[in-house]
GROMACS .gro file of C-alpha atoms in nm:
model
  448
    1MET     CA    1  -2.404  11.645   9.127
    2THR     CA    2  -2.159  11.399   9.209
    3ILE     CA    3  -2.262  11.048   9.379
    4LEU     CA    4  -2.077  11.170   9.721
    5GLN     CA    5  -2.270  11.512   9.695
    6GLU     CA    6  -2.594  11.343   9.687
    7ARG     CA    7  -2.533  11.102   9.949
    8ILE     CA    8  -2.403  11.397  10.191
    9MET     CA    9  -2.728  11.586  10.130
   10THR     CA   10  -2.947  11.280  10.220
   11ALA     CA   11  -2.744  11.178  10.531
   12ASP     CA   12  -2.920  11.195  10.859
   13ASN     CA   13  -2.641  11.202  11.086
   14LYS     CA   14  -2.315  11.401  11.073
   15ILE     CA   15  -1.979  11.225  11.092
   16GLY     CA   16  -1.735  11.349  11.334
   17ILE     CA   17  -1.396  11.434  11.252
   18SER     CA   18  -1.102  11.486  11.504
   19PHE     CA   19  -0.756  11.563  11.424
   20PHE     CA   20  -0.424  11.502  11.622
   21GLY     CA   21  -0.225  11.793  11.511
   22ALA     CA   22  -0.299  12.116  11.349
   23GLY     CA   23   0.031  12.241  11.241
   24ASN     CA   24   0.162  12.289  10.880
   25ILE     CA   25  -0.027  11.995  10.700
   26GLY     CA   26  -0.314  11.983  10.964
   27SER     CA   27  -0.406  12.348  10.920
   28THR     CA   28  -0.390  12.293  10.548
   29VAL     CA   29  -0.607  12.023  10.551
   30LEU     CA   30  -0.862  12.195  10.785
   31LYS     CA   31  -0.868  12.496  10.566
   32ARG     CA   32  -0.943  12.277  10.227
   33LEU     CA   33  -1.200  12.101  10.375
   34ALA     CA   34  -1.383  12.444  10.475
   35GLU     CA   35  -1.331  12.564  10.116
   36MET     CA   36  -1.467  12.229   9.966
   37SER     CA   37  -1.782  12.288  10.188
   38ASP     CA   38  -1.834  12.624  10.042
   39GLU     CA   39  -1.766  12.509   9.672
   40GLN     CA   40  -2.026  12.220   9.716
   41GLY     CA   41  -2.290  12.469   9.859
   42GLY     CA   42  -2.256  12.337  10.199
   43ALA     CA   43  -2.316  11.955  10.137
   44LEU     CA   44  -1.993  11.851  10.285
   45ARG     CA   45  -2.055  12.084  10.596
   46ASP     CA   46  -2.412  11.931  10.640
   47VAL     CA   47  -2.275  11.570  10.702
   48VAL     CA   48  -1.939  11.634  10.848
   49SER     CA   49  -1.837  11.838  11.149
   50VAL     CA   50  -1.514  11.894  11.302
   51ARG     CA   51  -1.502  11.767  11.658
   52HIS     CA   52  -1.178  11.836  11.844
   53VAL     CA   53  -0.820  11.970  11.735
   54LEU     CA   54  -0.565  11.838  11.934
   55VAL     CA   55  -0.258  12.074  11.951
   56ARG     CA   56   0.050  12.073  12.197
   57ASP     CA   57  -0.048  12.425  12.317
   58LEU     CA   58  -0.336  12.654  12.250
   59ASP     CA   59  -0.114  12.929  12.059
   60ARG     CA   60  -0.231  12.975  11.720
   61SER     CA   61   0.085  13.104  11.514
   62GLU     CA   62   0.145  12.776  11.333
   63ARG     CA   63  -0.210  12.798  11.232
   64GLU     CA   64  -0.220  13.143  11.147
   65GLU     CA   65   0.107  13.074  10.911
   66ALA     CA   66  -0.143  12.831  10.687
   67GLY     CA   67  -0.382  13.121  10.663
   68PHE     CA   68  -0.660  12.945  10.847
   69PHE     CA   69  -0.793  13.000  11.203
   70VAL     CA   70  -0.898  12.697  11.381
   71GLU     CA   71  -1.230  12.775  11.623
   72PRO     CA   72  -1.088  12.818  11.970
   73ASP     CA   73  -1.358  12.602  12.104
   74LEU     CA   74  -1.231  12.299  11.885
   75LEU     CA   75  -0.873  12.324  12.028
   76THR     CA   76  -0.762  12.059  12.312
   77THR     CA   77  -0.466  11.983  12.467
   78ASP     CA   78  -0.608  11.659  12.613
   79VAL     CA   79  -0.625  11.362  12.368
   80ALA     CA   80  -0.883  11.176  12.581
   81ASP     CA   81  -1.129  11.447  12.467
   82ILE     CA   82  -1.110  11.281  12.106
   83LEU     CA   83  -1.046  10.896  12.231
   84LYS     CA   84  -1.366  10.927  12.448
   85ASP     CA   85  -1.577  11.124  12.215
   86GLY     CA   86  -1.863  10.880  12.115
   87ASN     CA   87  -1.949  11.127  11.827
   88THR     CA   88  -1.582  11.133  11.645
   89GLN     CA   89  -1.600  10.845  11.386
   90ILE     CA   90  -1.262  10.952  11.191
   91VAL     CA   91  -0.932  11.052  11.339
   92VAL     CA   92  -0.672  11.229  11.124
   93GLU     CA   93  -0.334  11.190  11.258
   94LEU     CA   94  -0.086  11.446  11.109
   95MET     CA   95   0.156  11.500  11.414
   96GLY     CA   96   0.429  11.337  11.288
   97GLY     CA   97   0.725  11.147  11.470
   98GLU     CA   98   0.683  10.795  11.645
   99GLN     CA   99   0.589  10.907  11.967
  100PRO     CA  100   0.319  10.973  12.113
  101ALA     CA  101   0.149  10.944  11.758
  102TYR     CA  102   0.170  10.564  11.764
  103GLU     CA  103   0.014  10.562  12.108
  104TYR     CA  104  -0.266  10.776  11.983
  105ILE     CA  105  -0.321  10.605  11.665
  106SER     CA  106  -0.333  10.265  11.826
  107GLU     CA  107  -0.587  10.374  12.112
  108ALA     CA  108  -0.817  10.544  11.847
  109LEU     CA  109  -0.788  10.235  11.649
  110LYS     CA  110  -0.892  10.011  11.953
  111ALA     CA  111  -1.181  10.278  12.009
  112GLY     CA  112  -1.329  10.196  11.688
  113LYS     CA  113  -1.232  10.501  11.512
  114HIS     CA  114  -1.121  10.514  11.150
  115VAL     CA  115  -0.778  10.659  11.090
  116VAL     CA  116  -0.614  10.862  10.843
  117THR     CA  117  -0.234  10.930  10.863
  118ALA     CA  118   0.053  11.052  10.689
  119ASN     CA  119   0.280  10.888  10.960
  120LYS     CA  120   0.540  10.704  10.750
  121ALA     CA  121   0.778  10.651  11.063
  122VAL     CA  122   0.489  10.500  11.273
  123LEU     CA  123   0.375  10.295  10.997
  124ALA     CA  124   0.719  10.160  10.883
  125LYS     CA  125   0.800  10.031  11.263
  126PHE     CA  126   0.442   9.941  11.367
  127GLY     CA  127   0.261   9.862  11.065
  128ASP     CA  128   0.187   9.529  11.149
  129GLN     CA  129   0.031   9.605  11.498
  130LEU     CA  130  -0.184   9.887  11.351
  131PHE     CA  131  -0.290   9.690  11.063
  132SER     CA  132  -0.403   9.404  11.295
  133ALA     CA  133  -0.586   9.672  11.567
  134ALA     CA  134  -0.773   9.815  11.245
  135ALA     CA  135  -0.872   9.448  11.160
  136ARG     CA  136  -0.992   9.371  11.490
  137SER     CA  137  -1.192   9.682  11.528
  138GLU     CA  138  -1.330   9.653  11.188
  139VAL     CA  139  -1.235  10.015  11.087
  140HIS     CA  140  -1.019  10.191  10.800
  141LEU     CA  141  -0.655  10.249  10.848
  142GLN     CA  142  -0.571  10.498  10.550
  143PHE     CA  143  -0.206  10.633  10.483
  144GLU     CA  144  -0.210  10.736  10.127
  145ALA     CA  145   0.005  11.049  10.227
  146SER     CA  146   0.293  10.842  10.381
  147VAL     CA  147   0.442  10.764  10.053
  148GLY     CA  148   0.497  10.957   9.748
  149GLY     CA  149   0.320  11.261   9.849
  150GLY     CA  150   0.026  11.351   9.580
  151ILE     CA  151   0.111  11.041   9.379
  152PRO     CA  152  -0.153  10.769   9.434
  153VAL     CA  153   0.093  10.527   9.523
  154ILE     CA  154  -0.060  10.349   9.788
  155SER     CA  155  -0.401  10.264   9.647
  156ALA     CA  156  -0.254  10.155   9.353
  157LEU     CA  157  -0.107   9.870   9.530
  158ARG     CA  158  -0.395   9.822   9.745
  159ARG     CA  159  -0.666   9.813   9.460
  160ASP     CA  160  -0.524   9.867   9.099
  161LEU     CA  161  -0.224   9.649   9.119
  162ALA     CA  162  -0.395   9.389   9.337
  163ALA     CA  163  -0.417   9.101   9.072
  164ASN     CA  164  -0.046   9.133   8.992
  165GLU     CA  165   0.253   8.979   9.145
  166ILE     CA  166   0.503   9.271   9.172
  167SER     CA  167   0.853   9.164   9.063
  168SER     CA  168   1.017   9.478   9.128
  169ILE     CA  169   0.950   9.848   9.239
  170GLU     CA  170   1.225  10.127   9.158
  171ALA     CA  171   1.136  10.468   9.306
  172ILE     CA  172   1.252  10.824   9.374
  173ILE     CA  173   1.025  10.889   9.706
  174ASN     CA  174   1.211  11.166   9.865
  175GLY     CA  175   1.189  11.522   9.713
  176THR     CA  176   1.472  11.685   9.916
  177THR     CA  177   1.755  11.483   9.806
  178ASN     CA  178   1.613  11.467   9.439
  179PHE     CA  179   1.607  11.860   9.437
  180ILE     CA  180   1.966  11.841   9.579
  181LEU     CA  181   2.097  11.592   9.328
  182THR     CA  182   1.914  11.776   9.058
  183LYS     CA  183   2.095  12.110   9.152
  184MET     CA  184   2.430  11.921   9.165
  185GLY     CA  185   2.349  11.781   8.813
  186ALA     CA  186   2.342  12.155   8.698
  187GLY     CA  187   2.664  12.249   8.859
  188ASP     CA  188   2.615  12.314   9.221
  189ASP     CA  189   2.809  12.133   9.518
  190TYR     CA  190   2.635  11.948   9.793
  191GLU     CA  191   2.645  12.216  10.047
  192THR     CA  192   2.535  12.506   9.799
  193ALA     CA  193   2.258  12.285   9.696
  194LEU     CA  194   2.142  12.196  10.056
  195THR     CA  195   2.155  12.560  10.126
  196GLU     CA  196   1.904  12.616   9.847
  197ALA     CA  197   1.695  12.339   9.945
  198GLY     CA  198   1.658  12.486  10.299
  199ARG     CA  199   1.593  12.835  10.166
  200LEU     CA  200   1.305  12.723   9.955
  201GLY     CA  201   1.159  12.508  10.250
  202TYR     CA  202   1.235  12.170  10.089
  203ALA     CA  203   1.511  12.077  10.370
  204GLU     CA  204   1.413  12.076  10.719
  205PRO     CA  205   1.679  12.285  10.958
  206ASP     CA  206   1.800  11.932  11.056
  207PRO     CA  207   1.797  11.764  10.683
  208SER     CA  208   1.936  11.414  10.820
  209ALA     CA  209   1.632  11.205  10.794
  210ASP     CA  210   1.619  11.289  10.423
  211VAL     CA  211   1.990  11.339  10.320
  212ASP     CA  212   2.105  11.021  10.503
  213GLY     CA  213   1.816  10.814  10.364
  214HIS     CA  214   1.605  10.749  10.677
  215ASP     CA  215   1.279  10.896  10.523
  216ALA     CA  216   1.321  10.688  10.184
  217VAL     CA  217   1.401  10.385  10.411
  218ALA     CA  218   1.054  10.419  10.623
  219LYS     CA  219   0.872  10.477  10.285
  220SER     CA  220   1.051  10.178  10.125
  221VAL     CA  221   0.921   9.914  10.419
  222ILE     CA  222   0.568  10.050  10.383
  223LEU     CA  223   0.564   9.979  10.005
  224ALA     CA  224   0.709   9.629  10.091
  225MET     CA  225   0.428   9.579  10.345
  226LEU     CA  226   0.174   9.622  10.038
  227ALA     CA  227   0.354   9.487   9.759
  228TYR     CA  228   0.462   9.164   9.949
  229GLY     CA  229   0.294   9.130  10.272
  230ALA     CA  230   0.622   9.181  10.425
  231MET     CA  231   0.720   9.306  10.748
  232ILE     CA  232   1.085   9.433  10.747
  233ASN     CA  233   1.262   9.580  11.021
  234PRO     CA  234   1.370   9.964  10.890
  235GLU     CA  235   1.740   9.868  11.032
  236SER     CA  236   1.773   9.571  10.793
  237VAL     CA  237   1.738   9.778  10.471
  238VAL     CA  238   2.048   9.826  10.286
  239SER     CA  239   2.058  10.208  10.276
  240GLU     CA  240   2.310  10.536  10.225
  241GLY     CA  241   2.232  10.893  10.204
  242ILE     CA  242   2.375  11.138   9.970
  243ARG     CA  243   2.622  11.338  10.214
  244ASN     CA  244   2.932  11.172  10.078
  245LEU     CA  245   2.851  11.257   9.706
  246VAL     CA  246   3.078  11.511   9.540
  247SER     CA  247   3.077  11.715   9.233
  248ALA     CA  248   3.322  11.453   9.069
  249ASP     CA  249   3.102  11.173   9.112
  250VAL     CA  250   2.784  11.353   8.948
  251SER     CA  251   3.029  11.475   8.646
  252ALA     CA  252   3.176  11.126   8.615
  253ALA     CA  253   2.807  10.993   8.605
  254SER     CA  254   2.702  11.247   8.350
  255GLU     CA  255   3.006  11.173   8.112
  256LEU     CA  256   2.906  10.809   8.103
  257GLY     CA  257   2.529  10.891   8.011
  258TYR     CA  258   2.396  10.866   8.384
  259VAL     CA  259   2.273  11.107   8.672
  260ILE     CA  260   2.270  11.014   9.023
  261LYS     CA  261   1.936  10.959   9.193
  262LEU     CA  262   1.871  10.809   9.547
  263ILE     CA  263   1.675  10.517   9.434
  264ALA     CA  264   1.447  10.303   9.662
  265ARG     CA  265   1.450   9.941   9.502
  266LEU     CA  266   1.254   9.643   9.602
  267GLN     CA  267   1.251   9.308   9.428
  268SER     CA  268   1.120   8.980   9.513
  269GLU     CA  269   1.284   8.662   9.345
  270ASN     CA  270   1.239   8.329   9.448
  271GLY     CA  271   1.090   8.380   9.757
  272GLU     CA  272   1.333   8.630   9.857
  273ILE     CA  273   1.260   9.002   9.911
  274SER     CA  274   1.549   9.241   9.859
  275VAL     CA  275   1.498   9.626   9.972
  276SER     CA  276   1.771   9.914   9.949
  277VAL     CA  277   1.777  10.282   9.942
  278LEU     CA  278   2.137  10.393   9.767
  279PRO     CA  279   2.244  10.675   9.546
  280THR     CA  280   2.229  10.482   9.205
  281LEU     CA  281   2.348  10.547   8.854
  282VAL     CA  282   2.029  10.608   8.636
  283GLY     CA  283   2.025  10.652   8.268
  284LYS     CA  284   1.961  10.998   8.148
  285ASP     CA  285   1.714  10.875   7.887
  286THR     CA  286   1.527  10.676   8.111
  287GLN     CA  287   1.177  10.812   8.286
  288LEU     CA  288   1.358  10.795   8.639
  289GLY     CA  289   1.639  10.968   8.506
  290ASN     CA  290   1.423  11.252   8.376
  291VAL     CA  291   1.276  11.303   8.720
  292SER     CA  292   1.395  11.648   8.867
  293GLY     CA  293   1.352  11.896   9.151
  294VAL     CA  294   1.122  11.782   9.435
  295THR     CA  295   0.937  11.552   9.218
  296ASN     CA  296   0.875  11.179   9.325
  297ALA     CA  297   0.817  10.878   9.083
  298VAL     CA  298   0.754  10.524   9.130
  299GLU     CA  299   0.775  10.235   8.873
  300PHE     CA  300   0.619   9.905   8.959
  301THR     CA  301   0.660   9.588   8.726
  302GLY     CA  302   0.382   9.370   8.752
  303ASP     CA  303   0.328   9.018   8.590
  304LEU     CA  304  -0.015   9.120   8.439
  305VAL     CA  305   0.070   9.480   8.346
  306GLY     CA  306   0.414   9.504   8.278
  307LYS     CA  307   0.592   9.829   8.382
  308LEU     CA  308   0.386  10.123   8.522
  309PHE     CA  309   0.546  10.454   8.583
  310TYR     CA  310   0.377  10.707   8.832
  311GLU     CA  311   0.500  11.064   8.863
  312GLY     CA  312   0.391  11.370   9.053
  313PRO     CA  313   0.470  11.615   9.342
  314GLY     CA  314   0.641  11.415   9.635
  315ALA     CA  315   0.664  11.712   9.881
  316GLY     CA  316   0.466  12.016  10.053
  317ARG     CA  317   0.154  12.101  10.221
  318GLU     CA  318  -0.052  12.104   9.882
  319ALA     CA  319   0.030  11.733   9.796
  320THR     CA  320   0.009  11.583  10.124
  321THR     CA  321  -0.311  11.739  10.195
  322SER     CA  322  -0.444  11.627   9.847
  323ALA     CA  323  -0.379  11.233   9.978
  324VAL     CA  324  -0.508  11.314  10.300
  325ILE     CA  325  -0.840  11.429  10.182
  326ALA     CA  326  -0.868  11.170   9.920
  327ASP     CA  327  -0.843  10.892  10.208
  328LEU     CA  328  -1.070  11.118  10.421
  329LEU     CA  329  -1.339  11.134  10.161
  330GLU     CA  330  -1.322  10.745  10.113
  331VAL     CA  331  -1.398  10.676  10.461
  332ILE     CA  332  -1.682  10.912  10.465
  333ASN     CA  333  -1.808  10.749  10.151
  334ASP     CA  334  -1.796  10.417  10.304
  335GLN     CA  335  -1.954  10.547  10.585
  336LEU     CA  336  -2.251  10.688  10.411
  337ARG     CA  337  -2.289  10.374  10.204
  338GLY     CA  338  -2.259  10.139  10.514
  339ILE     CA  339  -1.976   9.963  10.360
  340GLN     CA  340  -1.728   9.749  10.603
  341PRO     CA  341  -1.366   9.841  10.560
  342ALA     CA  342  -1.162   9.620  10.311
  343PRO     CA  343  -0.932   9.408  10.513
  344LEU     CA  344  -0.580   9.510  10.496
  345ILE     CA  345  -0.276   9.263  10.403
  346GLN     CA  346  -0.149   9.145  10.759
  347PRO     CA  347   0.219   9.185  10.710
  348HIS     CA  348   0.443   8.878  10.823
  349PRO     CA  349   0.802   8.829  10.861
  350VAL     CA  350   0.978   8.721  10.530
  351GLN     CA  351   1.311   8.595  10.418
  352VAL     CA  352   1.502   8.917  10.323
  353LYS     CA  353   1.784   8.855  10.060
  354PRO     CA  354   2.127   8.914  10.220
  355SER     CA  355   2.250   9.247  10.147
  356GLU     CA  356   2.573   9.108  10.031
  357GLN     CA  357   2.389   8.880   9.752
  358ILE     CA  358   2.186   9.171   9.590
  359GLU     CA  359   2.336   9.219   9.237
  360SER     CA  360   2.362   9.513   8.992
  361GLY     CA  361   2.615   9.683   8.776
  362PHE     CA  362   2.871   9.911   9.004
  363PHE     CA  363   3.022  10.227   8.928
  364LEU     CA  364   3.384  10.286   9.112
  365ARG     CA  365   3.552  10.620   9.095
  366LEU     CA  366   3.918  10.597   9.218
  367ILE     CA  367   4.231  10.817   9.245
  368VAL     CA  368   4.539  10.629   9.144
  369GLU     CA  369   4.904  10.652   9.073
  370ASN     CA  370   4.964  10.772   8.722
  371ARG     CA  371   5.205  10.518   8.625
  372PRO     CA  372   5.207  10.228   8.390
  373GLY     CA  373   5.067   9.889   8.526
  374VAL     CA  374   4.806  10.031   8.773
  375LEU     CA  375   4.523   9.960   8.551
  376ALA     CA  376   4.644   9.593   8.523
  377GLU     CA  377   4.684   9.569   8.903
  378ILE     CA  378   4.328   9.697   8.962
  379SER     CA  379   4.192   9.442   8.696
  380ARG     CA  380   4.335   9.179   8.878
  381ILE     CA  381   4.226   9.290   9.220
  382LEU     CA  382   3.865   9.308   9.057
  383ALA     CA  383   3.917   8.964   8.936
  384GLN     CA  384   4.026   8.819   9.251
  385ALA     CA  385   3.668   8.922   9.374
  386SER     CA  386   3.495   8.787   9.063
  387ILE     CA  387   3.429   9.138   8.943
  388SER     CA  388   3.415   9.185   8.586
  389ILE     CA  389   3.484   9.510   8.406
  390SER     CA  390   3.255   9.659   8.175
  391SER     CA  391   3.406  10.000   8.092
  392VAL     CA  392   3.725  10.218   8.217
  393VAL     CA  393   3.773  10.582   8.159
  394GLN     CA  394   4.106  10.727   8.286
  395LYS     CA  395   4.200  11.097   8.340
  396ASP     CA  396   4.528  11.248   8.409
  397ILE     CA  397   4.434  11.488   8.715
  398THR     CA  398   4.797  11.574   8.827
  399GLY     CA  399   4.803  11.910   8.967
  400GLN     CA  400   4.423  11.909   9.061
  401GLU     CA  401   4.320  11.913   9.425
  402THR     CA  402   4.299  11.545   9.547
  403ALA     CA  403   4.321  11.371   9.865
  404SER     CA  404   4.673  11.255   9.787
  405SER     CA  405   4.987  11.445   9.796
  406VAL     CA  406   5.133  11.223   9.511
  407PRO     CA  407   5.230  11.446   9.245
  408ASP     CA  408   5.125  11.224   8.961
  409SER     CA  409   4.758  11.089   8.990
  410ALA     CA  410   4.474  10.997   8.786
  411GLU     CA  411   4.112  10.962   8.816
  412LEU     CA  412   3.994  10.599   8.746
  413ILE     CA  413   3.609  10.547   8.645
  414LEU     CA  414   3.500  10.192   8.625
  415THR     CA  415   3.180  10.034   8.578
  416THR     CA  416   3.116   9.658   8.626
  417HIS     CA  417   2.909   9.392   8.487
  418SER     CA  418   2.627   9.276   8.715
  419SER     CA  419   2.798   9.168   9.048
  420GLN     CA  420   2.700   9.073   9.389
  421ARG     CA  421   2.731   9.355   9.637
  422GLY     CA  422   2.922   9.183   9.875
  423SER     CA  423   3.192   9.064   9.586
  424VAL     CA  424   3.201   9.447   9.525
  425LEU     CA  425   3.264   9.546   9.875
  426GLU     CA  426   3.541   9.270   9.907
  427ALA     CA  427   3.686   9.422   9.602
  428VAL     CA  428   3.684   9.769   9.777
  429GLU     CA  429   3.860   9.641  10.088
  430LEU     CA  430   4.143   9.487   9.871
  431LEU     CA  431   4.186   9.817   9.664
  432GLY     CA  432   4.214   9.988   9.991
  433GLU     CA  433   4.518   9.777  10.052
  434SER     CA  434   4.682   9.871   9.725
  435LYS     CA  435   4.942  10.138   9.754
  436SER     CA  436   4.866  10.227   9.373
  437VAL     CA  437   4.510  10.331   9.502
  438LEU     CA  438   4.524  10.682   9.656
  439GLN     CA  439   4.153  10.742   9.725
  440ILE     CA  440   3.840  10.535   9.676
  441GLY     CA  441   3.587  10.828   9.589
  442SER     CA  442   3.267  10.636   9.534
  443VAL     CA  443   3.112  10.300   9.499
  444LEU     CA  444   2.762  10.325   9.357
  445PRO     CA  445   2.508  10.079   9.217
  446MET     CA  446   2.362  10.119   8.865
  447SER     CA  447   2.021  10.090   8.773
  448ARG     CA  448   1.932   9.801   8.511
   0.00000   0.00000   0.00000
């Protein structure tokens, strides 16, 4: 028998749990809690009771899809039934979206209720306000499921790495884009890979939040809160999605020994924080480079532990359910033991490094005129912007389909030594003015 089971079996009063939302994830969490009660001989059921489940309407089709039927008398469409219920100690928010989720979470915290949420959008935008509300009410605000799916990323930062100064984080934290890029690496074009992701349920009907990088940006902001105590406006994060990537980019990167991944990169240096979410060239022989499909991965660099690598399922109802229930059991455990919640870091505005000053090596794919002197001209342009070339590969693509009508053309693949992003963008602008450059394909950072 576990310690938690012993406490559950000797508890005097039941802990009331209510849910904001019982769709795909909410229904799965409810189902798993019921299964756990049966597996533990009813021990969990003896101390925990589901009080209310807030739904948009009383139609049960979504919950039936999840294979679990919520008792009709638990369902409500009135949030006040939960907020004013003195017997609800814990609220699990699984509605998604900013509103009304933020309002409901905020009101629950003010009412002295512990909150477990997976809502990255709300935390990224209102995290400082919610952290303060939780501190004032001396209640838990748990959000393990907001980043990394089934990987315990949040608990690692809040507990396991708390003694470390985190100098950098590199992460693959969007399973949809990683699946698409994995398929493109195997030969599919972007549209084919996206269609397959949708067919398998990895991509939403409107995939914009994933493929345009917004989902990964929100998660990056949450990581910055925990790693650096930094409250960063999501709109200030340097970001780009994967829509504009083409098979030629993936092939060229592969020939150089790289794969392309959507990388969230956070760094702290000399009191400045930088945060970016960009398609990035990552070495094939690295741990991040070998993360495939919908898998997520996070690499922390701490001053005491060095590099730590976490990898696991980053999407799907099972991974999210695992993280939500882990948070829920932690709150229940603390309630049974009479332990006050550990104080949350209170995020504060920090000095964010200007995006132009973020440094890395860069990959440039250009379509140029295939004639003598062009490479020398491009080298001069790059030197004018203080860019040092690391390697050059040139391919004759005469007769192949390009954006140019010029009969003689070549594909030029350049990599640079570490350069400031602003200098590279300046060079790209100058290249665009050159008559020798027919098309600027892609300009991508390279992982160190």
